[in-house]
Amino acid sequence: MTRCFSGWTWMRIALLSLIALVMSTGAAWGQSDDERRLVDLTNEARTQAGLKPVTWDANLAAAAQAHAELMAQQGQISHRYPGEADLAERAAKDGAKFSVIAENIAGGTTPGQVHGAWMQSQVHHDNLMNVEIDHIGVGLVRAHGTLYAVADFTKSVESLSNEQVEASVGKVLAGKGLTLMTDASGARKYCALDDNQPSGSLNLGARFLMRWQSADAAKLPPQLEQSIASGQFKQAAVGACAPHGSGAVAGGPVFSGYRVAVLLF
């Protein structure tokens, strides 16, 4: 059966389609008007100071929103409550990847009032104007007549798959004269072990083993660099896995990034 539509009907269909598109786009942004306003105020302040604007991070926003909801439930302002994970763990758990993280919290009335309070506080001002940060996530909850606000700021880390991490590290090792082994299963198992677990049961057969976490997949720890430079090793196996906890890397802390294991033979 063929259906005919009048000009008015076609206009209604087009209008409804446009409304649906706008609504779906807004959902994709994942931001409320108040959240967008707080981000805009942040970027206006950064731009006026000659700094680069920050970009919205949905994963970071999820962590900020969860903490804002907890603040509203508690009816008080705090960066951490009993039994709650710390900031870095919360953000990493929600999928944010970063090497630097900071958080601003407040209880106010409007986004403008919250932003103004942060700009007047030295610590909050420094977080917001940090030259290193490039991403932001905002969580807002209205309760008890108060706007509970959380803004998390990060210096982001590129999101790479385990295979991409292994390829990146492998390229560096090959450039240093090592032959890469095609079987990476042993290195991956060693990578997945907790740091306090012995590796003897894996029967890896490697003469040197090392695992670390880093925000830069292609940067080798100094200890590994020294071992390679000794000339004692000819082959290497590389394995990558999910980061453990907050993690650490030689040369400084890392909160979220890549966990890598290298076996030398």
mmCIF file of C-alpha atoms in Angstrom:
data_model
loop_
_atom_site.group_PDB
_atom_site.id
_atom_site.type_symbol
_atom_site.label_atom_id
_atom_site.label_comp_id
_atom_site.label_asym_id
_atom_site.label_seq_id
_atom_site.Cartn_x
_atom_site.Cartn_y
_atom_site.Cartn_z
ATOM 1 C CA MET A 1 0.000 0.000 0.000
ATOM 2 C CA THR A 2 1.308 3.422 -0.966
ATOM 3 C CA ARG A 3 0.900 6.172 1.645
ATOM 4 C CA CYS A 4 0.612 9.831 0.667
ATOM 5 C CA PHE A 5 1.570 12.697 2.942
ATOM 6 C CA SER A 6 0.486 16.286 2.737
ATOM 7 C CA GLY A 7 2.992 19.137 2.744
ATOM 8 C CA TRP A 8 2.119 19.854 6.400
ATOM 9 C CA THR A 9 2.752 16.216 7.334
ATOM 10 C CA TRP A 10 6.147 16.297 5.666
ATOM 11 C CA MET A 11 7.007 19.454 7.585
ATOM 12 C CA ARG A 12 6.031 17.778 10.853
ATOM 13 C CA ILE A 13 8.161 14.726 10.029
ATOM 14 C CA ALA A 14 11.142 16.949 9.194
ATOM 15 C CA LEU A 15 10.663 18.954 12.393
ATOM 16 C CA LEU A 16 10.449 15.833 14.549
ATOM 17 C CA SER A 17 13.571 14.419 12.878
ATOM 18 C CA LEU A 18 15.446 17.641 13.609
ATOM 19 C CA ILE A 19 14.362 17.573 17.257
ATOM 20 C CA ALA A 20 15.453 13.935 17.552
ATOM 21 C CA LEU A 21 18.833 14.810 16.038
ATOM 22 C CA VAL A 22 19.383 17.680 18.468
ATOM 23 C CA MET A 23 18.391 15.511 21.425
ATOM 24 C CA SER A 24 20.674 12.672 20.359
ATOM 25 C CA THR A 25 23.552 15.103 19.841
ATOM 26 C CA GLY A 26 23.031 16.534 23.312
ATOM 27 C CA ALA A 27 23.051 13.013 24.753
ATOM 28 C CA ALA A 28 26.291 12.290 22.906
ATOM 29 C CA TRP A 29 27.857 15.359 24.486
ATOM 30 C CA GLY A 30 26.917 13.902 27.864
ATOM 31 C CA GLN A 31 26.637 17.386 29.379
ATOM 32 C CA SER A 32 23.862 19.329 31.034
ATOM 33 C CA ASP A 33 23.535 23.083 30.484
ATOM 34 C CA ASP A 34 25.100 23.760 33.893
ATOM 35 C CA GLU A 35 27.998 21.419 33.172
ATOM 36 C CA ARG A 36 28.635 23.059 29.811
ATOM 37 C CA ARG A 37 28.540 26.450 31.511
ATOM 38 C CA LEU A 38 31.186 25.424 34.040
ATOM 39 C CA VAL A 39 33.404 24.085 31.249
ATOM 40 C CA ASP A 40 32.913 27.275 29.229
ATOM 41 C CA LEU A 41 33.869 29.425 32.218
ATOM 42 C CA THR A 42 36.964 27.294 32.746
ATOM 43 C CA ASN A 43 38.048 27.675 29.135
ATOM 44 C CA GLU A 44 37.328 31.401 29.119
ATOM 45 C CA ALA A 45 39.643 31.837 32.110
ATOM 46 C CA ARG A 46 42.341 29.650 30.548
ATOM 47 C CA THR A 47 42.138 31.428 27.200
ATOM 48 C CA GLN A 48 42.427 34.839 28.836
ATOM 49 C CA ALA A 49 45.576 33.593 30.579
ATOM 50 C CA GLY A 50 47.050 32.359 27.292
ATOM 51 C CA LEU A 51 46.487 28.676 28.116
ATOM 52 C CA LYS A 52 44.991 26.015 25.878
ATOM 53 C CA PRO A 53 41.332 25.133 26.530
ATOM 54 C CA VAL A 54 40.478 21.779 28.085
ATOM 55 C CA THR A 55 38.441 19.101 26.308
ATOM 56 C CA TRP A 56 35.474 17.203 27.747
ATOM 57 C CA ASP A 57 36.209 13.630 28.838
ATOM 58 C CA ALA A 58 33.087 11.513 29.332
ATOM 59 C CA ASN A 59 34.920 8.904 31.425
ATOM 60 C CA LEU A 60 36.323 11.583 33.693
ATOM 61 C CA ALA A 61 32.867 13.136 33.950
ATOM 62 C CA ALA A 62 31.416 9.795 35.071
ATOM 63 C CA ALA A 63 33.884 9.670 37.954
ATOM 64 C CA ALA A 64 33.157 13.316 38.848
ATOM 65 C CA GLN A 65 29.405 12.704 38.756
ATOM 66 C CA ALA A 66 29.665 9.693 41.058
ATOM 67 C CA HIS A 67 31.584 11.759 43.604
ATOM 68 C CA ALA A 68 29.151 14.679 43.316
ATOM 69 C CA GLU A 69 26.279 12.290 44.044
ATOM 70 C CA LEU A 70 28.145 11.006 47.091
ATOM 71 C CA MET A 71 28.697 14.560 48.332
ATOM 72 C CA ALA A 72 24.963 15.229 47.942
ATOM 73 C CA GLN A 73 24.131 12.045 49.870
ATOM 74 C CA GLN A 74 26.511 13.008 52.664
ATOM 75 C CA GLY A 75 25.346 16.623 52.651
ATOM 76 C CA GLN A 76 28.920 17.867 52.964
ATOM 77 C CA ILE A 77 31.958 18.689 50.851
ATOM 78 C CA SER A 78 34.919 16.307 50.850
ATOM 79 C CA HIS A 79 37.442 14.947 48.374
ATOM 80 C CA ARG A 80 37.168 11.461 49.863
ATOM 81 C CA TYR A 81 34.816 9.620 52.191
ATOM 82 C CA PRO A 82 35.502 6.538 54.348
ATOM 83 C CA GLY A 83 35.567 3.452 52.169
ATOM 84 C CA GLU A 84 35.817 5.447 48.945
ATOM 85 C CA ALA A 85 38.722 4.954 46.530
ATOM 86 C CA ASP A 86 41.082 7.862 46.021
ATOM 87 C CA LEU A 87 40.707 10.265 43.106
ATOM 88 C CA ALA A 88 43.158 8.504 40.800
ATOM 89 C CA GLU A 89 41.593 5.076 41.332
ATOM 90 C CA ARG A 90 38.058 6.417 40.851
ATOM 91 C CA ALA A 91 38.927 8.081 37.558
ATOM 92 C CA ALA A 92 40.912 5.119 36.255
ATOM 93 C CA LYS A 93 38.088 2.727 37.162
ATOM 94 C CA ASP A 94 35.703 4.761 35.006
ATOM 95 C CA GLY A 95 38.056 4.467 32.032
ATOM 96 C CA ALA A 96 39.969 7.754 32.134
ATOM 97 C CA LYS A 97 43.646 7.497 31.169
ATOM 98 C CA PHE A 98 46.009 10.135 32.500
ATOM 99 C CA SER A 99 49.418 10.960 33.908
ATOM 100 C CA VAL A 100 48.322 14.019 35.933
ATOM 101 C CA ILE A 101 45.037 14.471 37.781
ATOM 102 C CA ALA A 102 43.547 17.144 40.045
ATOM 103 C CA GLU A 103 40.110 17.814 41.482
ATOM 104 C CA ASN A 104 38.070 20.863 42.456
ATOM 105 C CA ILE A 105 34.950 20.509 44.608
ATOM 106 C CA ALA A 106 32.460 23.026 45.921
ATOM 107 C CA GLY A 107 28.980 23.633 47.209
ATOM 108 C CA GLY A 108 27.302 26.665 45.655
ATOM 109 C CA THR A 109 24.222 28.019 43.931
ATOM 110 C CA THR A 110 25.110 28.413 40.234
ATOM 111 C CA PRO A 111 27.970 27.378 37.911
ATOM 112 C CA GLY A 112 29.096 31.012 37.858
ATOM 113 C CA GLN A 113 29.221 31.220 41.637
ATOM 114 C CA VAL A 114 31.127 27.916 41.854
ATOM 115 C CA HIS A 115 33.635 29.025 39.218
ATOM 116 C CA GLY A 116 34.112 32.356 40.974
ATOM 117 C CA ALA A 117 34.836 30.615 44.264
ATOM 118 C CA TRP A 118 37.423 28.381 42.595
ATOM 119 C CA MET A 119 39.135 31.365 41.005
ATOM 120 C CA GLN A 120 39.390 33.040 44.425
ATOM 121 C CA SER A 121 40.961 29.961 46.061
ATOM 122 C CA GLN A 122 44.675 29.553 45.310
ATOM 123 C CA VAL A 123 44.628 25.753 45.296
ATOM 124 C CA HIS A 124 41.510 25.517 43.137
ATOM 125 C CA HIS A 125 42.756 28.280 40.854
ATOM 126 C CA ASP A 126 46.054 26.444 40.345
ATOM 127 C CA ASN A 127 44.236 23.221 39.444
ATOM 128 C CA LEU A 128 41.985 24.972 36.958
ATOM 129 C CA MET A 129 44.849 26.933 35.373
ATOM 130 C CA ASN A 130 47.417 24.129 35.357
ATOM 131 C CA VAL A 131 49.339 24.395 32.083
ATOM 132 C CA GLU A 132 49.694 20.588 31.912
ATOM 133 C CA ILE A 133 46.019 19.619 31.963
ATOM 134 C CA ASP A 134 44.128 19.108 28.719
ATOM 135 C CA HIS A 135 40.874 17.356 29.728
ATOM 136 C CA ILE A 136 38.014 18.000 32.121
ATOM 137 C CA GLY A 137 35.060 16.088 33.503
ATOM 138 C CA VAL A 138 32.312 17.768 35.516
ATOM 139 C CA GLY A 139 29.674 16.318 37.829
ATOM 140 C CA LEU A 140 26.838 18.395 39.324
ATOM 141 C CA VAL A 141 24.015 17.480 41.690
ATOM 142 C CA ARG A 142 21.359 19.802 43.133
ATOM 143 C CA ALA A 143 20.236 18.736 46.609
ATOM 144 C CA HIS A 144 19.406 20.341 49.952
ATOM 145 C CA GLY A 145 19.255 23.726 48.225
ATOM 146 C CA THR A 146 22.919 23.387 47.166
ATOM 147 C CA LEU A 147 24.664 22.765 43.866
ATOM 148 C CA TYR A 148 27.294 20.121 44.633
ATOM 149 C CA ALA A 149 30.057 20.503 42.057
ATOM 150 C CA VAL A 150 33.038 18.349 41.109
ATOM 151 C CA ALA A 151 35.515 19.123 38.340
ATOM 152 C CA ASP A 152 38.283 16.641 37.580
ATOM 153 C CA PHE A 153 41.211 17.801 35.453
ATOM 154 C CA THR A 154 43.766 15.561 33.757
ATOM 155 C CA LYS A 155 46.690 15.415 31.432
ATOM 156 C CA SER A 156 45.396 12.635 29.240
ATOM 157 C CA VAL A 157 47.197 9.554 28.008
ATOM 158 C CA GLU A 158 46.553 8.101 24.563
ATOM 159 C CA SER A 159 44.270 5.088 24.726
ATOM 160 C CA LEU A 160 46.065 2.093 23.186
ATOM 161 C CA SER A 161 45.131 -1.577 23.077
ATOM 162 C CA ASN A 162 47.478 -4.140 24.653
ATOM 163 C CA GLU A 163 48.530 -5.195 21.169
ATOM 164 C CA GLN A 164 49.393 -1.606 20.263
ATOM 165 C CA VAL A 165 51.399 -1.193 23.463
ATOM 166 C CA GLU A 166 53.340 -4.380 22.754
ATOM 167 C CA ALA A 167 54.056 -3.219 19.209
ATOM 168 C CA SER A 168 55.265 0.174 20.452
ATOM 169 C CA VAL A 169 57.618 -1.305 23.057
ATOM 170 C CA GLY A 170 58.728 -4.018 20.619
ATOM 171 C CA LYS A 171 59.719 -1.380 18.066
ATOM 172 C CA VAL A 172 61.940 0.318 20.636
ATOM 173 C CA LEU A 173 63.564 -2.983 21.613
ATOM 174 C CA ALA A 174 64.151 -3.948 17.983
ATOM 175 C CA GLY A 175 65.779 -0.572 17.426
ATOM 176 C CA LYS A 176 68.250 -1.476 20.164
ATOM 177 C CA GLY A 177 69.301 -4.654 18.349
ATOM 178 C CA LEU A 178 67.112 -7.241 20.108
ATOM 179 C CA THR A 179 65.203 -9.920 18.212
ATOM 180 C CA LEU A 180 61.538 -10.039 19.218
ATOM 181 C CA MET A 181 60.073 -13.433 20.062
ATOM 182 C CA THR A 182 56.742 -14.238 18.411
ATOM 183 C CA ASP A 183 55.386 -16.022 21.502
ATOM 184 C CA ALA A 184 54.377 -13.326 23.961
ATOM 185 C CA SER A 185 52.269 -15.548 26.235
ATOM 186 C CA GLY A 186 54.917 -15.802 28.964
ATOM 187 C CA ALA A 187 55.480 -12.044 29.055
ATOM 188 C CA ARG A 188 51.735 -11.448 29.222
ATOM 189 C CA LYS A 189 51.345 -13.858 32.146
ATOM 190 C CA TYR A 190 54.230 -12.194 33.959
ATOM 191 C CA CYS A 191 52.672 -8.800 33.286
ATOM 192 C CA ALA A 192 49.371 -9.869 34.851
ATOM 193 C CA LEU A 193 50.982 -11.024 38.113
ATOM 194 C CA ASP A 194 50.663 -8.797 41.154
ATOM 195 C CA ASP A 195 53.978 -7.258 42.147
ATOM 196 C CA ASN A 196 54.197 -9.416 45.287
ATOM 197 C CA GLN A 197 53.531 -12.680 43.425
ATOM 198 C CA PRO A 198 56.564 -14.880 42.578
ATOM 199 C CA SER A 199 57.108 -15.655 38.913
ATOM 200 C CA GLY A 200 58.915 -18.953 39.412
ATOM 201 C CA SER A 201 55.834 -21.065 38.738
ATOM 202 C CA LEU A 202 55.571 -19.615 35.224
ATOM 203 C CA ASN A 203 58.813 -21.287 34.098
ATOM 204 C CA LEU A 204 59.650 -18.381 31.835
ATOM 205 C CA GLY A 205 63.318 -19.186 31.336
ATOM 206 C CA ALA A 206 64.264 -15.527 30.966
ATOM 207 C CA ARG A 207 67.541 -14.217 32.377
ATOM 208 C CA PHE A 208 66.058 -10.778 33.041
ATOM 209 C CA LEU A 209 62.453 -9.910 33.862
ATOM 210 C CA MET A 210 60.901 -6.517 34.398
ATOM 211 C CA ARG A 211 57.409 -5.050 34.478
ATOM 212 C CA TRP A 212 56.317 -1.465 34.966
ATOM 213 C CA GLN A 213 53.497 1.005 34.453
ATOM 214 C CA SER A 214 53.899 4.169 32.463
ATOM 215 C CA ALA A 215 52.002 6.921 30.697
ATOM 216 C CA ASP A 216 54.448 6.591 27.776
ATOM 217 C CA ALA A 217 54.404 3.147 26.201
ATOM 218 C CA ALA A 218 57.600 3.763 24.233
ATOM 219 C CA LYS A 219 59.764 4.951 27.156
ATOM 220 C CA LEU A 220 61.812 2.182 28.758
ATOM 221 C CA PRO A 221 62.764 2.306 32.464
ATOM 222 C CA PRO A 222 66.468 3.083 33.128
ATOM 223 C CA GLN A 223 67.098 -0.364 34.633
ATOM 224 C CA LEU A 224 65.892 -2.048 31.449
ATOM 225 C CA GLU A 225 67.933 0.342 29.301
ATOM 226 C CA GLN A 226 71.056 -0.554 31.289
ATOM 227 C CA SER A 227 70.461 -4.290 30.959
ATOM 228 C CA ILE A 228 70.027 -4.017 27.189
ATOM 229 C CA ALA A 229 73.139 -1.846 26.891
ATOM 230 C CA SER A 230 75.198 -4.542 28.661
ATOM 231 C CA GLY A 231 75.088 -6.643 25.497
ATOM 232 C CA GLN A 232 74.239 -9.833 27.427
ATOM 233 C CA PHE A 233 70.865 -10.347 25.755
ATOM 234 C CA LYS A 234 69.879 -11.114 22.177
ATOM 235 C CA GLN A 235 66.121 -11.795 22.336
ATOM 236 C CA ALA A 236 63.136 -10.185 24.031
ATOM 237 C CA ALA A 237 59.472 -10.923 24.631
ATOM 238 C CA VAL A 238 56.961 -8.154 25.333
ATOM 239 C CA GLY A 239 53.607 -8.484 27.074
ATOM 240 C CA ALA A 240 51.022 -5.853 28.004
ATOM 241 C CA CYS A 241 48.068 -6.096 30.369
ATOM 242 C CA ALA A 242 45.635 -3.974 32.375
ATOM 243 C CA PRO A 243 47.240 -1.543 34.874
ATOM 244 C CA HIS A 244 47.231 -2.595 38.537
ATOM 245 C CA GLY A 245 45.997 -0.094 41.126
ATOM 246 C CA SER A 246 47.540 3.356 41.012
ATOM 247 C CA GLY A 247 50.800 1.927 39.700
ATOM 248 C CA ALA A 248 54.290 3.365 39.606
ATOM 249 C CA VAL A 249 57.055 3.808 37.096
ATOM 250 C CA ALA A 250 60.723 4.528 37.444
ATOM 251 C CA GLY A 251 61.127 8.275 37.235
ATOM 252 C CA GLY A 252 57.806 9.268 38.757
ATOM 253 C CA PRO A 253 54.254 8.238 39.617
ATOM 254 C CA VAL A 254 51.617 7.304 37.089
ATOM 255 C CA PHE A 255 47.962 6.927 37.955
ATOM 256 C CA SER A 256 46.614 5.414 34.801
ATOM 257 C CA GLY A 257 48.459 4.227 31.756
ATOM 258 C CA TYR A 258 50.024 1.040 30.473
ATOM 259 C CA ARG A 259 51.402 -2.004 32.253
ATOM 260 C CA VAL A 260 54.196 -3.723 30.365
ATOM 261 C CA ALA A 261 56.469 -6.705 30.932
ATOM 262 C CA VAL A 262 59.707 -7.440 29.102
ATOM 263 C CA LEU A 263 61.644 -10.692 29.272
ATOM 264 C CA LEU A 264 65.236 -10.785 28.041
ATOM 265 C CA PHE A 265 66.993 -13.938 26.866
#
